[in-house]
Amino acid sequence: MDEKKLIEQQIFNDTSAYQDIMDLPYSPSKRHLPMEQIDRAAQFAPFSALEGFSGLIKEKTKDYTRKKYSTVTEEKHITKQLNYLHTHHLRVDVNYFNEESGYYEHLKGYLQKIEPQKGRVTFDKTSIIIVNIRAIKLAQ
């Protein structure tokens, strides 16, 4: 057994400090009624909210492993294209990372609005996060 396990065992398994009360019989409280089992379980309910949370994080992490992050040069190029499309009404094909599906998708449409404060753009009725855009090309 390694040293860490020995130390843990000494700290947590040492009941010598409680030997004087270890063999005493259980005596219920004279002031309070025993707590119902359902109420006792309810004390720990806040912790059950976190159950499954790590699974959700792993699932989202798996989705984001597919995402390719843009360089500063690529981001500037996309911003330049968006500004051009804002003044020129052209149908384009946008390749973007869809956070819900976890995959890259294509969208063909017209730029409706740019919301720089939110970091989003809207093509037809689809709102996309600007940094998730990989490429913009003229649609065929």
PDB file of C-alpha atoms in Angstrom:
ATOM      1  CA  MET A   1       0.000   0.000   0.000  1.00  0.00           C
ATOM      2  CA  ASP A   2       1.409   3.398  -0.911  1.00  0.00           C
ATOM      3  CA  GLU A   3       2.133   6.105   1.633  1.00  0.00           C
ATOM      4  CA  LYS A   4      -0.873   8.256   0.679  1.00  0.00           C
ATOM      5  CA  LYS A   5      -3.305   5.359   1.221  1.00  0.00           C
ATOM      6  CA  LEU A   6      -1.709   4.562   4.604  1.00  0.00           C
ATOM      7  CA  ILE A   7      -2.086   8.159   5.750  1.00  0.00           C
ATOM      8  CA  GLU A   8      -5.722   8.270   4.583  1.00  0.00           C
ATOM      9  CA  GLN A   9      -6.435   5.009   6.385  1.00  0.00           C
ATOM     10  CA  GLN A  10      -4.904   6.335   9.613  1.00  0.00           C
ATOM     11  CA  ILE A  11      -6.847   9.590   9.414  1.00  0.00           C
ATOM     12  CA  PHE A  12     -10.255   8.258   8.399  1.00  0.00           C
ATOM     13  CA  ASN A  13     -10.310   4.805   9.980  1.00  0.00           C
ATOM     14  CA  ASP A  14      -8.955   5.797  13.382  1.00  0.00           C
ATOM     15  CA  THR A  15     -11.933   5.618  15.742  1.00  0.00           C
ATOM     16  CA  SER A  16      -9.873   5.521  18.946  1.00  0.00           C
ATOM     17  CA  ALA A  17     -11.026   9.033  19.877  1.00  0.00           C
ATOM     18  CA  TYR A  18     -14.618   7.742  20.015  1.00  0.00           C
ATOM     19  CA  GLN A  19     -14.076   4.498  21.959  1.00  0.00           C
ATOM     20  CA  ASP A  20     -15.911   5.869  24.996  1.00  0.00           C
ATOM     21  CA  ILE A  21     -19.184   6.227  23.053  1.00  0.00           C
ATOM     22  CA  MET A  22     -18.849   3.417  20.494  1.00  0.00           C
ATOM     23  CA  ASP A  23     -20.687   0.796  22.562  1.00  0.00           C
ATOM     24  CA  LEU A  24     -23.383   3.045  24.027  1.00  0.00           C
ATOM     25  CA  PRO A  25     -26.946   2.081  23.042  1.00  0.00           C
ATOM     26  CA  TYR A  26     -28.868   4.421  20.742  1.00  0.00           C
ATOM     27  CA  SER A  27     -31.189   6.709  22.609  1.00  0.00           C
ATOM     28  CA  PRO A  28     -33.767   8.668  20.618  1.00  0.00           C
ATOM     29  CA  SER A  29     -34.215  12.374  21.305  1.00  0.00           C
ATOM     30  CA  LYS A  30     -36.716  13.287  24.000  1.00  0.00           C
ATOM     31  CA  ARG A  31     -37.262  16.744  22.498  1.00  0.00           C
ATOM     32  CA  HIS A  32     -37.735  15.941  18.804  1.00  0.00           C
ATOM     33  CA  LEU A  33     -39.704  13.365  16.891  1.00  0.00           C
ATOM     34  CA  PRO A  34     -37.680  11.162  14.563  1.00  0.00           C
ATOM     35  CA  MET A  35     -37.349  12.631  11.096  1.00  0.00           C
ATOM     36  CA  GLU A  36     -39.360  10.938   8.376  1.00  0.00           C
ATOM     37  CA  GLN A  37     -37.245   9.093   5.827  1.00  0.00           C
ATOM     38  CA  ILE A  38     -38.618  11.201   2.952  1.00  0.00           C
ATOM     39  CA  ASP A  39     -37.639  14.411   4.788  1.00  0.00           C
ATOM     40  CA  ARG A  40     -34.189  13.028   5.523  1.00  0.00           C
ATOM     41  CA  ALA A  41     -33.715  12.280   1.829  1.00  0.00           C
ATOM     42  CA  ALA A  42     -34.943  15.780   0.902  1.00  0.00           C
ATOM     43  CA  GLN A  43     -31.949  17.278   2.719  1.00  0.00           C
ATOM     44  CA  PHE A  44     -29.742  15.891  -0.019  1.00  0.00           C
ATOM     45  CA  ALA A  45     -31.984  16.850  -2.961  1.00  0.00           C
ATOM     46  CA  PRO A  46     -29.888  19.900  -3.959  1.00  0.00           C
ATOM     47  CA  PHE A  47     -26.977  17.567  -4.715  1.00  0.00           C
ATOM     48  CA  SER A  48     -29.118  15.406  -6.973  1.00  0.00           C
ATOM     49  CA  ALA A  49     -29.464  18.385  -9.339  1.00  0.00           C
ATOM     50  CA  LEU A  50     -25.812  17.860 -10.298  1.00  0.00           C
ATOM     51  CA  GLU A  51     -26.361  14.198 -11.106  1.00  0.00           C
ATOM     52  CA  GLY A  52     -25.763  13.594 -14.797  1.00  0.00           C
ATOM     53  CA  PHE A  53     -24.082  16.985 -15.211  1.00  0.00           C
ATOM     54  CA  SER A  54     -20.677  15.438 -15.943  1.00  0.00           C
ATOM     55  CA  GLY A  55     -22.272  13.289 -18.661  1.00  0.00           C
ATOM     56  CA  LEU A  56     -23.731  16.394 -20.281  1.00  0.00           C
ATOM     57  CA  ILE A  57     -20.345  18.129 -20.187  1.00  0.00           C
ATOM     58  CA  LYS A  58     -18.652  15.089 -21.780  1.00  0.00           C
ATOM     59  CA  GLU A  59     -21.306  15.010 -24.505  1.00  0.00           C
ATOM     60  CA  LYS A  60     -20.847  18.705 -25.331  1.00  0.00           C
ATOM     61  CA  THR A  61     -17.065  18.317 -25.209  1.00  0.00           C
ATOM     62  CA  LYS A  62     -17.314  15.519 -27.758  1.00  0.00           C
ATOM     63  CA  ASP A  63     -19.308  17.832 -30.053  1.00  0.00           C
ATOM     64  CA  TYR A  64     -16.770  20.631 -29.747  1.00  0.00           C
ATOM     65  CA  THR A  65     -13.803  18.387 -30.603  1.00  0.00           C
ATOM     66  CA  ARG A  66     -14.993  18.678 -34.210  1.00  0.00           C
ATOM     67  CA  LYS A  67     -14.877  22.481 -34.136  1.00  0.00           C
ATOM     68  CA  LYS A  68     -11.951  24.170 -35.861  1.00  0.00           C
ATOM     69  CA  TYR A  69     -11.137  27.548 -34.345  1.00  0.00           C
ATOM     70  CA  SER A  70     -10.363  30.383 -36.757  1.00  0.00           C
ATOM     71  CA  THR A  71      -7.139  32.350 -36.818  1.00  0.00           C
ATOM     72  CA  VAL A  72      -7.165  36.136 -36.466  1.00  0.00           C
ATOM     73  CA  THR A  73      -6.558  36.469 -40.218  1.00  0.00           C
ATOM     74  CA  GLU A  74      -9.525  34.212 -41.031  1.00  0.00           C
ATOM     75  CA  GLU A  75     -11.776  36.132 -38.615  1.00  0.00           C
ATOM     76  CA  LYS A  76     -10.803  39.444 -40.230  1.00  0.00           C
ATOM     77  CA  HIS A  77     -11.509  37.995 -43.684  1.00  0.00           C
ATOM     78  CA  ILE A  78     -14.983  36.785 -42.618  1.00  0.00           C
ATOM     79  CA  THR A  79     -15.746  40.158 -40.992  1.00  0.00           C
ATOM     80  CA  LYS A  80     -14.723  41.873 -44.223  1.00  0.00           C
ATOM     81  CA  GLN A  81     -17.009  39.558 -46.226  1.00  0.00           C
ATOM     82  CA  LEU A  82     -19.930  40.202 -43.847  1.00  0.00           C
ATOM     83  CA  ASN A  83     -19.479  43.973 -44.144  1.00  0.00           C
ATOM     84  CA  TYR A  84     -19.459  43.632 -47.935  1.00  0.00           C
ATOM     85  CA  LEU A  85     -22.631  41.508 -47.854  1.00  0.00           C
ATOM     86  CA  HIS A  86     -24.275  44.108 -45.639  1.00  0.00           C
ATOM     87  CA  THR A  87     -24.144  46.604 -48.515  1.00  0.00           C
ATOM     88  CA  HIS A  88     -24.495  44.133 -51.433  1.00  0.00           C
ATOM     89  CA  HIS A  89     -27.502  41.841 -51.578  1.00  0.00           C
ATOM     90  CA  LEU A  90     -25.926  38.551 -52.713  1.00  0.00           C
ATOM     91  CA  ARG A  91     -26.959  34.928 -52.131  1.00  0.00           C
ATOM     92  CA  VAL A  92     -24.149  33.109 -50.363  1.00  0.00           C
ATOM     93  CA  ASP A  93     -23.257  29.649 -49.065  1.00  0.00           C
ATOM     94  CA  VAL A  94     -22.155  29.834 -45.428  1.00  0.00           C
ATOM     95  CA  ASN A  95     -20.209  26.978 -43.856  1.00  0.00           C
ATOM     96  CA  TYR A  96     -20.653  27.256 -40.076  1.00  0.00           C
ATOM     97  CA  PHE A  97     -20.386  25.198 -36.902  1.00  0.00           C
ATOM     98  CA  ASN A  98     -23.848  24.375 -35.540  1.00  0.00           C
ATOM     99  CA  GLU A  99     -23.572  24.177 -31.748  1.00  0.00           C
ATOM    100  CA  GLU A 100     -26.762  22.149 -31.419  1.00  0.00           C
ATOM    101  CA  SER A 101     -25.716  19.345 -33.745  1.00  0.00           C
ATOM    102  CA  GLY A 102     -21.975  19.594 -33.092  1.00  0.00           C
ATOM    103  CA  TYR A 103     -21.199  19.491 -36.826  1.00  0.00           C
ATOM    104  CA  TYR A 104     -20.375  21.895 -39.626  1.00  0.00           C
ATOM    105  CA  GLU A 105     -23.346  22.709 -41.838  1.00  0.00           C
ATOM    106  CA  HIS A 106     -24.040  24.708 -44.990  1.00  0.00           C
ATOM    107  CA  LEU A 107     -26.668  27.403 -45.315  1.00  0.00           C
ATOM    108  CA  LYS A 108     -27.580  29.142 -48.532  1.00  0.00           C
ATOM    109  CA  GLY A 109     -29.284  32.478 -48.212  1.00  0.00           C
ATOM    110  CA  TYR A 110     -29.109  36.246 -47.956  1.00  0.00           C
ATOM    111  CA  LEU A 111     -27.618  38.256 -45.106  1.00  0.00           C
ATOM    112  CA  GLN A 112     -30.443  39.929 -43.173  1.00  0.00           C
ATOM    113  CA  LYS A 113     -28.635  41.633 -40.302  1.00  0.00           C
ATOM    114  CA  ILE A 114     -25.365  41.871 -38.396  1.00  0.00           C
ATOM    115  CA  GLU A 115     -25.427  42.238 -34.621  1.00  0.00           C
ATOM    116  CA  PRO A 116     -21.804  42.958 -33.612  1.00  0.00           C
ATOM    117  CA  GLN A 117     -22.715  43.602 -29.956  1.00  0.00           C
ATOM    118  CA  LYS A 118     -24.168  40.070 -29.759  1.00  0.00           C
ATOM    119  CA  GLY A 119     -21.542  38.602 -32.068  1.00  0.00           C
ATOM    120  CA  ARG A 120     -24.243  37.183 -34.355  1.00  0.00           C
ATOM    121  CA  VAL A 121     -25.420  37.434 -37.948  1.00  0.00           C
ATOM    122  CA  THR A 122     -28.735  36.384 -39.451  1.00  0.00           C
ATOM    123  CA  PHE A 123     -29.039  34.715 -42.846  1.00  0.00           C
ATOM    124  CA  ASP A 124     -32.690  34.490 -43.889  1.00  0.00           C
ATOM    125  CA  LYS A 125     -34.172  33.249 -40.573  1.00  0.00           C
ATOM    126  CA  THR A 126     -31.097  31.491 -39.159  1.00  0.00           C
ATOM    127  CA  SER A 127     -28.992  33.276 -36.545  1.00  0.00           C
ATOM    128  CA  ILE A 128     -25.329  32.245 -36.467  1.00  0.00           C
ATOM    129  CA  ILE A 129     -22.503  33.152 -34.086  1.00  0.00           C
ATOM    130  CA  ILE A 130     -19.898  35.011 -36.145  1.00  0.00           C
ATOM    131  CA  VAL A 131     -16.886  33.106 -34.756  1.00  0.00           C
ATOM    132  CA  ASN A 132     -18.560  29.815 -35.779  1.00  0.00           C
ATOM    133  CA  ILE A 133     -18.445  30.790 -39.456  1.00  0.00           C
ATOM    134  CA  ARG A 134     -15.746  28.895 -41.299  1.00  0.00           C
ATOM    135  CA  ALA A 135     -16.254  30.169 -44.851  1.00  0.00           C
ATOM    136  CA  ILE A 136     -18.564  32.331 -46.984  1.00  0.00           C
ATOM    137  CA  LYS A 137     -18.804  31.753 -50.749  1.00  0.00           C
ATOM    138  CA  LEU A 138     -21.154  32.913 -53.469  1.00  0.00           C
ATOM    139  CA  ALA A 139     -24.005  30.428 -53.819  1.00  0.00           C
ATOM    140  CA  GLN A 140     -24.448  28.553 -57.087  1.00  0.00           C
TER     141      GLN A 140
END
